Coordinates of C-alpha atoms in Angstrom, one line a residue:
Chain A
M1 CA 45.2 204.6 -63.8
S2 CA 42.8 202.8 -66.1
T3 CA 45.2 203.4 -69.0
M4 CA 48.0 201.3 -67.4
K5 CA 49.0 198.3 -69.4
T6 CA 48.9 194.9 -67.9
T7 CA 51.7 192.4 -68.6
R8 CA 49.4 190.6 -71.1
D9 CA 49.4 193.7 -73.3
V10 CA 53.1 193.8 -73.6
K11 CA 54.3 191.6 -76.4
G12 CA 56.2 188.5 -75.3
V13 CA 55.7 189.1 -71.6
G14 CA 53.7 186.5 -69.6
V15 CA 53.5 184.2 -72.7
S16 CA 55.3 180.9 -73.2
I17 CA 57.5 181.0 -76.3
P18 CA 58.2 177.6 -77.9
R19 CA 61.9 177.1 -78.3
P20 CA 62.8 177.2 -82.0
D21 CA 65.3 174.3 -81.6
G22 CA 62.8 172.1 -79.7
P23 CA 61.8 169.8 -82.6
E24 CA 65.3 169.1 -83.6
K25 CA 66.4 168.4 -80.0
V26 CA 63.6 165.9 -79.4
T27 CA 64.2 164.0 -82.7
G28 CA 68.0 163.7 -82.3
R29 CA 68.6 165.8 -85.4
V30 CA 70.4 168.6 -83.6
Q31 CA 74.2 168.5 -84.1
Y32 CA 76.6 168.9 -81.2
V33 CA 80.3 169.3 -82.0
A34 CA 81.0 165.6 -81.6
D35 CA 78.2 164.8 -84.1
I36 CA 79.6 167.0 -86.9
Q37 CA 81.2 165.0 -89.6
P38 CA 82.1 167.5 -92.3
K39 CA 83.0 166.1 -95.7
G40 CA 86.7 165.5 -96.0
L41 CA 87.3 165.4 -92.2
L42 CA 90.6 163.6 -91.4
H43 CA 91.4 161.6 -88.2
A44 CA 94.7 160.9 -86.4
K45 CA 95.6 157.4 -85.1
L46 CA 98.6 156.7 -82.8
L47 CA 101.0 153.9 -83.6
R48 CA 102.8 152.7 -80.4
S49 CA 105.7 150.2 -80.3
P50 CA 104.5 146.8 -79.3
H51 CA 107.9 146.3 -77.6
A52 CA 109.3 148.2 -74.6
H53 CA 112.7 149.9 -75.0
A54 CA 113.1 148.5 -78.5
K55 CA 114.9 150.1 -81.4
I56 CA 112.9 150.7 -84.6
V57 CA 114.5 148.3 -87.2
S58 CA 111.7 148.5 -89.7
I59 CA 108.2 149.7 -89.7
D60 CA 105.4 148.0 -91.5
T61 CA 102.8 150.6 -92.5
S62 CA 101.2 148.5 -95.2
A63 CA 98.1 147.9 -93.1
A64 CA 97.7 151.6 -92.4
K65 CA 98.5 152.5 -96.1
A66 CA 95.9 149.9 -97.2
L67 CA 93.2 151.8 -95.4
P68 CA 91.5 154.2 -97.8
G69 CA 92.3 157.8 -97.2
V70 CA 95.5 157.8 -95.1
R71 CA 97.0 161.2 -95.9
A72 CA 99.9 162.1 -93.5
V73 CA 102.0 161.0 -90.5
Y74 CA 102.3 162.9 -87.3
M75 CA 105.5 162.8 -85.3
G76 CA 107.4 164.5 -82.5
T77 CA 110.4 166.8 -83.1
N78 CA 112.3 164.2 -81.2
V79 CA 111.6 160.7 -80.1
N80 CA 112.2 160.4 -76.4
G81 CA 115.1 162.7 -76.7
R82 CA 116.5 161.1 -79.9
N83 CA 117.1 163.6 -82.6
L84 CA 115.6 163.1 -86.0
S85 CA 119.0 162.4 -87.6
D86 CA 119.3 159.3 -85.5
P87 CA 119.9 156.3 -87.8
A88 CA 117.3 154.4 -85.7
L89 CA 114.6 156.7 -87.1
F90 CA 115.7 156.5 -90.7
P91 CA 113.4 153.5 -91.6
V92 CA 110.4 155.5 -90.5
F93 CA 111.3 158.4 -92.8
E94 CA 112.2 156.0 -95.6
R95 CA 108.9 154.3 -95.4
C96 CA 107.0 157.7 -95.3
Q97 CA 108.8 158.7 -98.5
A98 CA 108.1 155.3 -100.2
L99 CA 104.4 155.7 -99.3
G100 CA 104.3 159.4 -100.3
L101 CA 103.1 160.4 -96.9
P102 CA 104.1 163.9 -95.6
I103 CA 105.2 164.0 -92.0
G104 CA 103.7 166.7 -89.7
L105 CA 106.1 167.4 -86.9
H106 CA 105.1 168.7 -83.5
P107 CA 107.3 169.6 -80.5
F108 CA 107.1 167.5 -77.4
N109 CA 109.5 166.7 -74.5
V110 CA 111.3 169.9 -75.6
N111 CA 114.9 170.5 -75.1
G112 CA 116.0 172.5 -72.0
A113 CA 112.7 172.1 -70.3
E114 CA 114.5 172.4 -66.9
R115 CA 115.1 176.1 -67.5
L116 CA 111.8 176.8 -69.2
R117 CA 109.5 175.8 -66.4
A118 CA 108.5 179.4 -65.5
Y119 CA 106.2 181.6 -67.5
Y120 CA 104.9 178.7 -69.7
L121 CA 108.2 179.0 -71.6
T122 CA 108.3 175.2 -72.3
N123 CA 105.6 176.0 -74.8
L124 CA 106.2 179.6 -75.7
L125 CA 110.0 179.1 -76.4
G126 CA 110.6 175.4 -76.0
N127 CA 108.3 174.5 -78.9
P128 CA 109.8 176.8 -81.5
Y129 CA 113.3 175.9 -80.4
D130 CA 112.6 172.2 -80.7
T131 CA 111.2 172.6 -84.1
G132 CA 114.5 174.4 -85.1
I133 CA 116.5 171.5 -83.7
A134 CA 114.4 168.9 -85.6
A135 CA 114.8 170.8 -88.9
A136 CA 118.6 171.3 -88.4
H137 CA 119.0 167.5 -87.8
L138 CA 117.0 166.7 -90.9
I139 CA 119.2 169.0 -92.9
F140 CA 122.7 168.5 -91.4
G141 CA 122.0 164.8 -90.8
G142 CA 121.5 164.3 -94.5
V143 CA 118.0 162.9 -94.1
L144 CA 116.6 165.3 -96.7
D145 CA 119.4 164.5 -99.1
R146 CA 118.9 160.7 -98.8
L147 CA 115.2 161.1 -99.2
P148 CA 114.7 163.8 -101.8
K149 CA 110.9 163.3 -102.0
L150 CA 110.2 163.4 -98.2
Q151 CA 107.8 166.2 -97.3
V152 CA 108.0 167.6 -93.7
I153 CA 105.6 170.1 -92.2
L154 CA 106.9 172.4 -89.5
P155 CA 104.5 173.9 -86.9
H156 CA 104.4 177.3 -85.4
A157 CA 105.5 179.0 -88.6
G158 CA 108.7 176.9 -88.6
G159 CA 109.7 177.9 -85.1
T160 CA 113.2 179.3 -85.1
V161 CA 114.0 178.0 -88.6
P162 CA 113.1 181.1 -90.8
L163 CA 115.2 183.4 -88.6
V164 CA 118.2 181.2 -87.9
W165 CA 118.7 179.6 -91.3
G166 CA 121.4 182.1 -92.2
R167 CA 123.3 181.3 -89.1
L168 CA 123.0 177.6 -89.8
Q169 CA 124.4 178.2 -93.3
R170 CA 127.3 180.2 -92.0
G171 CA 128.1 177.4 -89.6
Q172 CA 127.9 174.9 -92.4
K173 CA 130.5 177.0 -94.3
V174 CA 133.0 177.6 -91.5
R175 CA 132.5 174.7 -89.1
P176 CA 133.4 171.2 -90.1
E177 CA 131.0 169.8 -87.4
A178 CA 128.1 171.4 -89.3
N179 CA 129.3 170.3 -92.7
R180 CA 129.0 166.5 -92.7
A181 CA 126.2 165.0 -94.5
A182 CA 124.2 167.8 -96.1
R183 CA 125.2 168.3 -99.7
K184 CA 123.6 171.7 -100.4
P185 CA 123.7 175.0 -98.6
V186 CA 121.0 175.3 -95.8
R187 CA 119.1 177.8 -97.9
A188 CA 118.3 175.1 -100.5
Y189 CA 116.5 173.0 -97.9
L190 CA 114.1 175.7 -96.7
R191 CA 111.6 174.9 -99.4
R192 CA 111.7 171.2 -98.5
F193 CA 109.5 172.1 -95.5
T194 CA 106.0 173.4 -95.4
Y195 CA 105.2 175.9 -92.6
D196 CA 102.0 176.7 -90.8
T197 CA 100.8 180.2 -90.1
I198 CA 100.9 180.1 -86.3
S199 CA 103.3 183.0 -85.7
H200 CA 101.0 185.4 -83.9
D201 CA 102.7 188.2 -85.8
P202 CA 101.7 189.4 -89.3
G203 CA 105.3 190.7 -89.9
A204 CA 106.7 187.3 -89.1
L205 CA 104.3 185.6 -91.5
R206 CA 105.2 188.1 -94.2
Y207 CA 108.9 187.4 -93.6
L208 CA 108.2 183.7 -93.7
I209 CA 106.4 183.9 -97.0
D210 CA 109.2 186.1 -98.5
T211 CA 111.8 183.5 -97.3
V212 CA 110.1 180.2 -98.3
G213 CA 107.4 181.2 -100.8
A214 CA 103.7 181.4 -100.6
D215 CA 103.4 177.8 -101.9
R216 CA 105.2 176.5 -98.8
V217 CA 103.0 178.0 -96.1
M218 CA 99.7 176.6 -95.0
L219 CA 96.8 177.5 -92.7
G220 CA 97.4 176.6 -89.1
T221 CA 94.8 176.8 -86.3
D222 CA 96.2 175.1 -83.2
F223 CA 92.5 174.5 -82.8
C224 CA 91.3 173.8 -79.2
F225 CA 94.4 175.2 -77.6
D226 CA 94.6 178.7 -76.1
M227 CA 97.8 179.3 -78.0
G228 CA 95.9 178.9 -81.3
Y229 CA 94.0 181.4 -83.4
E230 CA 90.4 182.1 -82.6
K231 CA 90.1 183.4 -86.2
P232 CA 92.8 181.6 -88.2
L233 CA 92.0 183.4 -91.4
D234 CA 92.6 186.9 -90.0
I235 CA 96.3 186.8 -90.0
I236 CA 96.4 185.6 -93.6
R237 CA 94.0 188.4 -94.7
D238 CA 95.8 191.0 -92.5
R239 CA 96.6 194.0 -94.7
S240 CA 100.2 194.3 -93.5
V241 CA 100.8 190.8 -94.8
K242 CA 100.0 192.0 -98.2
L243 CA 99.0 188.7 -99.7
S244 CA 97.4 188.6 -103.1
R245 CA 94.1 186.8 -103.5
A246 CA 95.8 184.0 -105.3
D247 CA 98.4 183.6 -102.5
Q248 CA 95.8 183.7 -99.9
A249 CA 94.0 180.9 -101.6
K250 CA 97.2 178.9 -101.7
V251 CA 97.9 179.4 -97.9
I252 CA 94.3 178.9 -96.9
R253 CA 93.5 175.8 -99.1
D254 CA 95.6 174.8 -102.1
N255 CA 98.9 174.0 -100.4
A256 CA 97.3 171.8 -97.8
A257 CA 95.1 170.2 -100.4
R258 CA 98.1 169.4 -102.6
L259 CA 100.2 168.1 -99.7
L260 CA 97.4 165.9 -98.3
R261 CA 96.0 165.0 -101.7
L262 CA 92.5 166.3 -100.8
R263 CA 91.4 167.2 -104.3
Chain B
M1 CA 91.6 142.1 -85.3
A2 CA 89.1 141.1 -87.9
K3 CA 85.8 142.9 -88.3
H4 CA 82.6 141.1 -88.0
V5 CA 79.4 141.4 -89.9
L6 CA 76.6 142.8 -87.7
S7 CA 73.1 142.2 -89.1
C8 CA 70.2 143.7 -87.1
T9 CA 67.2 145.9 -87.4
I10 CA 67.6 149.6 -86.6
N11 CA 64.6 151.8 -86.5
D12 CA 62.7 149.2 -88.6
Q13 CA 65.3 149.1 -91.3
P14 CA 67.5 146.0 -91.9
V15 CA 71.1 147.1 -91.4
E16 CA 74.4 145.3 -92.1
V17 CA 77.7 146.9 -90.9
L18 CA 81.2 145.7 -90.3
V19 CA 82.3 146.3 -86.7
Q20 CA 85.2 145.3 -84.5
P21 CA 84.3 142.8 -81.8
Y22 CA 85.2 145.4 -79.2
T23 CA 83.0 148.2 -80.8
T24 CA 80.3 149.4 -78.5
L25 CA 76.7 149.6 -79.7
L26 CA 76.9 153.4 -79.2
D27 CA 80.1 153.7 -81.4
A28 CA 78.6 151.5 -84.1
L29 CA 75.4 153.6 -84.1
R30 CA 77.3 156.9 -84.2
E31 CA 80.3 156.1 -86.3
D32 CA 79.3 153.2 -88.6
V33 CA 75.5 153.7 -89.0
G34 CA 75.7 157.5 -88.8
L35 CA 73.0 157.9 -86.1
T36 CA 74.3 160.6 -83.8
G37 CA 71.1 161.0 -81.8
P38 CA 72.4 158.7 -79.0
K39 CA 75.1 160.7 -77.1
E40 CA 78.2 159.7 -75.2
G41 CA 78.0 161.7 -72.0
C42 CA 80.1 159.5 -69.8
G43 CA 80.9 156.2 -71.6
T44 CA 80.5 154.4 -68.3
G45 CA 76.7 153.9 -68.0
D46 CA 76.1 156.6 -65.5
C47 CA 74.4 159.4 -67.5
G48 CA 71.9 157.6 -69.7
A49 CA 72.5 160.0 -72.7
C50 CA 73.2 156.9 -74.9
T51 CA 70.0 155.1 -74.0
V52 CA 68.4 153.1 -76.8
H53 CA 65.9 150.2 -77.0
V54 CA 67.0 146.7 -77.8
D55 CA 64.0 144.5 -78.4
G56 CA 61.9 147.2 -76.6
K57 CA 64.1 147.2 -73.5
V58 CA 66.1 150.2 -72.3
V59 CA 69.9 149.7 -72.6
A60 CA 72.9 152.0 -72.1
S61 CA 74.4 151.6 -75.6
C62 CA 77.8 152.6 -74.3
L63 CA 77.9 149.5 -72.1
M64 CA 76.7 147.0 -74.8
L65 CA 78.9 145.5 -77.5
A66 CA 77.6 146.1 -81.0
M67 CA 77.8 142.3 -81.8
Q68 CA 75.3 141.7 -78.9
V69 CA 72.5 143.1 -81.0
R70 CA 73.0 140.6 -83.8
G71 CA 69.6 139.7 -85.2
R72 CA 67.8 142.0 -82.7
K73 CA 65.7 145.1 -83.0
V74 CA 67.3 148.4 -82.0
R75 CA 65.5 151.7 -81.8
T76 CA 67.2 155.0 -81.4
I77 CA 65.8 158.6 -80.9
E78 CA 65.8 158.9 -84.7
G79 CA 63.2 156.1 -84.8
L80 CA 60.9 157.3 -82.1
A81 CA 58.7 159.5 -84.4
A82 CA 56.4 157.8 -86.8
A83 CA 57.6 156.9 -90.3
D84 CA 55.7 159.9 -91.6
T85 CA 57.8 162.0 -89.2
T86 CA 54.8 162.7 -87.0
L87 CA 56.3 163.3 -83.5
H88 CA 55.7 160.7 -80.8
P89 CA 53.4 162.1 -78.1
L90 CA 56.4 162.3 -75.8
Q91 CA 58.3 164.4 -78.3
D92 CA 55.3 166.6 -78.8
T93 CA 54.9 167.3 -75.1
F94 CA 58.6 167.7 -74.6
V95 CA 58.6 170.5 -77.2
R96 CA 55.5 172.2 -75.8
H97 CA 56.7 172.0 -72.2
G98 CA 60.1 173.4 -73.2
V99 CA 61.9 170.4 -71.7
P100 CA 65.1 170.5 -73.8
Q101 CA 67.5 173.2 -72.6
C102 CA 70.9 172.2 -73.8
G103 CA 69.2 169.1 -75.1
F104 CA 72.1 166.7 -74.7
C105 CA 70.3 164.3 -72.3
I106 CA 67.0 164.5 -74.2
P107 CA 67.5 161.5 -76.6
G108 CA 68.2 159.3 -73.7
V109 CA 65.4 160.6 -71.5
L110 CA 62.9 160.2 -74.3
M111 CA 63.9 156.6 -75.0
A112 CA 63.7 155.8 -71.2
A113 CA 60.3 157.5 -71.0
A114 CA 59.0 155.7 -74.1
A115 CA 59.9 152.3 -72.7
L116 CA 58.3 153.3 -69.4
L117 CA 55.0 154.2 -71.1
E118 CA 55.1 150.9 -73.0
E119 CA 55.3 149.0 -69.7
K120 CA 53.1 151.3 -67.6
P121 CA 50.7 153.4 -69.7
R122 CA 49.5 155.5 -66.7
P123 CA 52.5 155.8 -64.4
S124 CA 52.4 157.7 -61.1
E125 CA 54.8 160.6 -60.6
E126 CA 57.0 158.4 -58.5
E127 CA 57.1 155.7 -61.2
I128 CA 58.0 158.4 -63.8
R129 CA 60.8 159.7 -61.6
Y130 CA 62.0 156.1 -61.2
G131 CA 61.7 155.5 -64.9
I132 CA 64.1 158.3 -65.8
A133 CA 66.3 157.8 -62.8
G134 CA 69.1 156.5 -65.0
N135 CA 69.2 159.7 -67.0
L136 CA 71.1 162.7 -65.8
C137 CA 70.2 166.2 -66.9
R138 CA 72.9 168.8 -66.1
C139 CA 70.5 171.6 -66.9
T140 CA 68.4 170.0 -64.0
G141 CA 65.2 170.2 -66.0
Y142 CA 63.5 167.2 -64.3
T143 CA 60.3 168.9 -63.2
K144 CA 59.3 169.7 -66.8
M145 CA 60.2 166.2 -67.8
V146 CA 57.8 164.7 -65.3
A147 CA 55.0 167.1 -66.4
A148 CA 55.6 166.4 -70.1
I149 CA 55.7 162.6 -69.6
T150 CA 52.5 162.8 -67.5
E151 CA 50.7 164.7 -70.2
A152 CA 52.0 162.4 -72.9
A153 CA 50.7 159.4 -70.9
G154 CA 47.3 161.0 -70.8
T155 CA 47.3 161.7 -74.5
M156 CA 48.3 158.2 -75.4
A157 CA 45.7 156.7 -73.1
S158 CA 42.8 158.8 -74.5
K159 CA 44.0 157.9 -78.1
R160 CA 43.9 154.2 -77.1
S161 CA 40.4 154.5 -75.6
A162 CA 39.1 156.4 -78.6
R163 CA 40.1 153.6 -80.9

C-alpha cells in the first residue's frame, strides 16, 4: 500500500486556491449589473400629471428637451382607457413631433381584461390586441395625417397590426364609420410605424419585414421579462427569416440608431 | 429644483459636482462621481453595503444627503488602497482568507473594519464582531471576515512597532 497517493499528491486537493476575482472585489473595481454604465446607455423618466383628474391642455416639455440626450418618449397604448385618437392627447403628439421625439408605445390596462384573466392572456393576447387598437386610432383618427413627421414605435412586432391591416383597409373602403379622418388607405400608414422583433416566430418576423420593409423593424429584447428573448439576435439571424447581412445590420442597429439619433 | 454645487474631498482628491438637494451621498458617489464601489443593498441603512468614511467616521451613505459632506473628507473603497495601488492590509488578508464570495457586501465590510482598526488597533474578537455588526453578508462569510481582520490588525501593529 506504500504506492497509494496521499491527498497532497493530487493536484488542487487539500490546497487553498486564491479566488481570481479576490483583488477586484476588495478594491471595489468589480462590476455588478447595477454598476455597468455602457457608453450610449439611455434612461427612462416618468412624467406624471401634477393635477388629479385633469385634462391635458398643453404639455411643456421644454425642460426635458433642454436636457442633453433626450431621445424618445414612452407612452401607453391607451391613457386610462382613453384611445390615442382622443383630442385631449393631441397636444402630446403635437409636441413630440415638434421636438422630433419618437414615441415608443407599450400596452397597459389592456382592453377586455375581464375575459383575459386566465392563462396569462392579458399579456399574451391583450398586449398585441391593444397595440392594434392604438395603431388603428392613430390612423383612423387622423393623428398621423395631421402630424406627418410623428414617429411611433409599436412593440411585440406590431401586435395585431401586420395581420389585420388588410381588414382595416377593407373597412375603410366599405364602412363610413371607418372612413372619417384618415386621408390615405391604411396600407400607406404601415411604414409610419417602426416595429420591434418580439414575435417569437421567425415566420411572423419574415412576414412583418415583407409587409413593412427591413428599415422599419428594430431589435427588441423585452429584457428582464420572461416574455422577452434570452438571445434577442437569434431570431434576426434565423435562417428561415432569410435576412441579408445588410438587412440584419439595419434591424439590429441602424434603424434604432437613426430613430433615436444615436450616431 | 435647482442643483447645488457640492465641493468636498473624495479619496484625497478635491471634487466638485452638481447635485440635487435630495440626492443621497450614495447616489452622488455612484451616479455623479462614478465611484460604484459603494453598493446599494437596501437603501434604508440596514445592510451596510454603502458604508463609506466621512472625516474618518463610518456612515451609511444611503442615509446621508450628499450636501451634508460639503467641505468634508470622504473615503470610499476605491480610496482604501495606497495611492500606488498597494492593497491595504485588510484588503490583502481579505483576499488571502478568501473572504469575498459574491463580494457585494465587501466594500462596506472593509470600510467598517478599516475604521474599527483606526480606533482600536488590536480589537478582541467580540469588538471585531461588534465593529462589523452593521454589515450584512448574505453569503454568511462572517467567520473568515473575523479571521482576516484579526490577521490584518496583527500585521498593522507589527508594521507600526517596526517603524
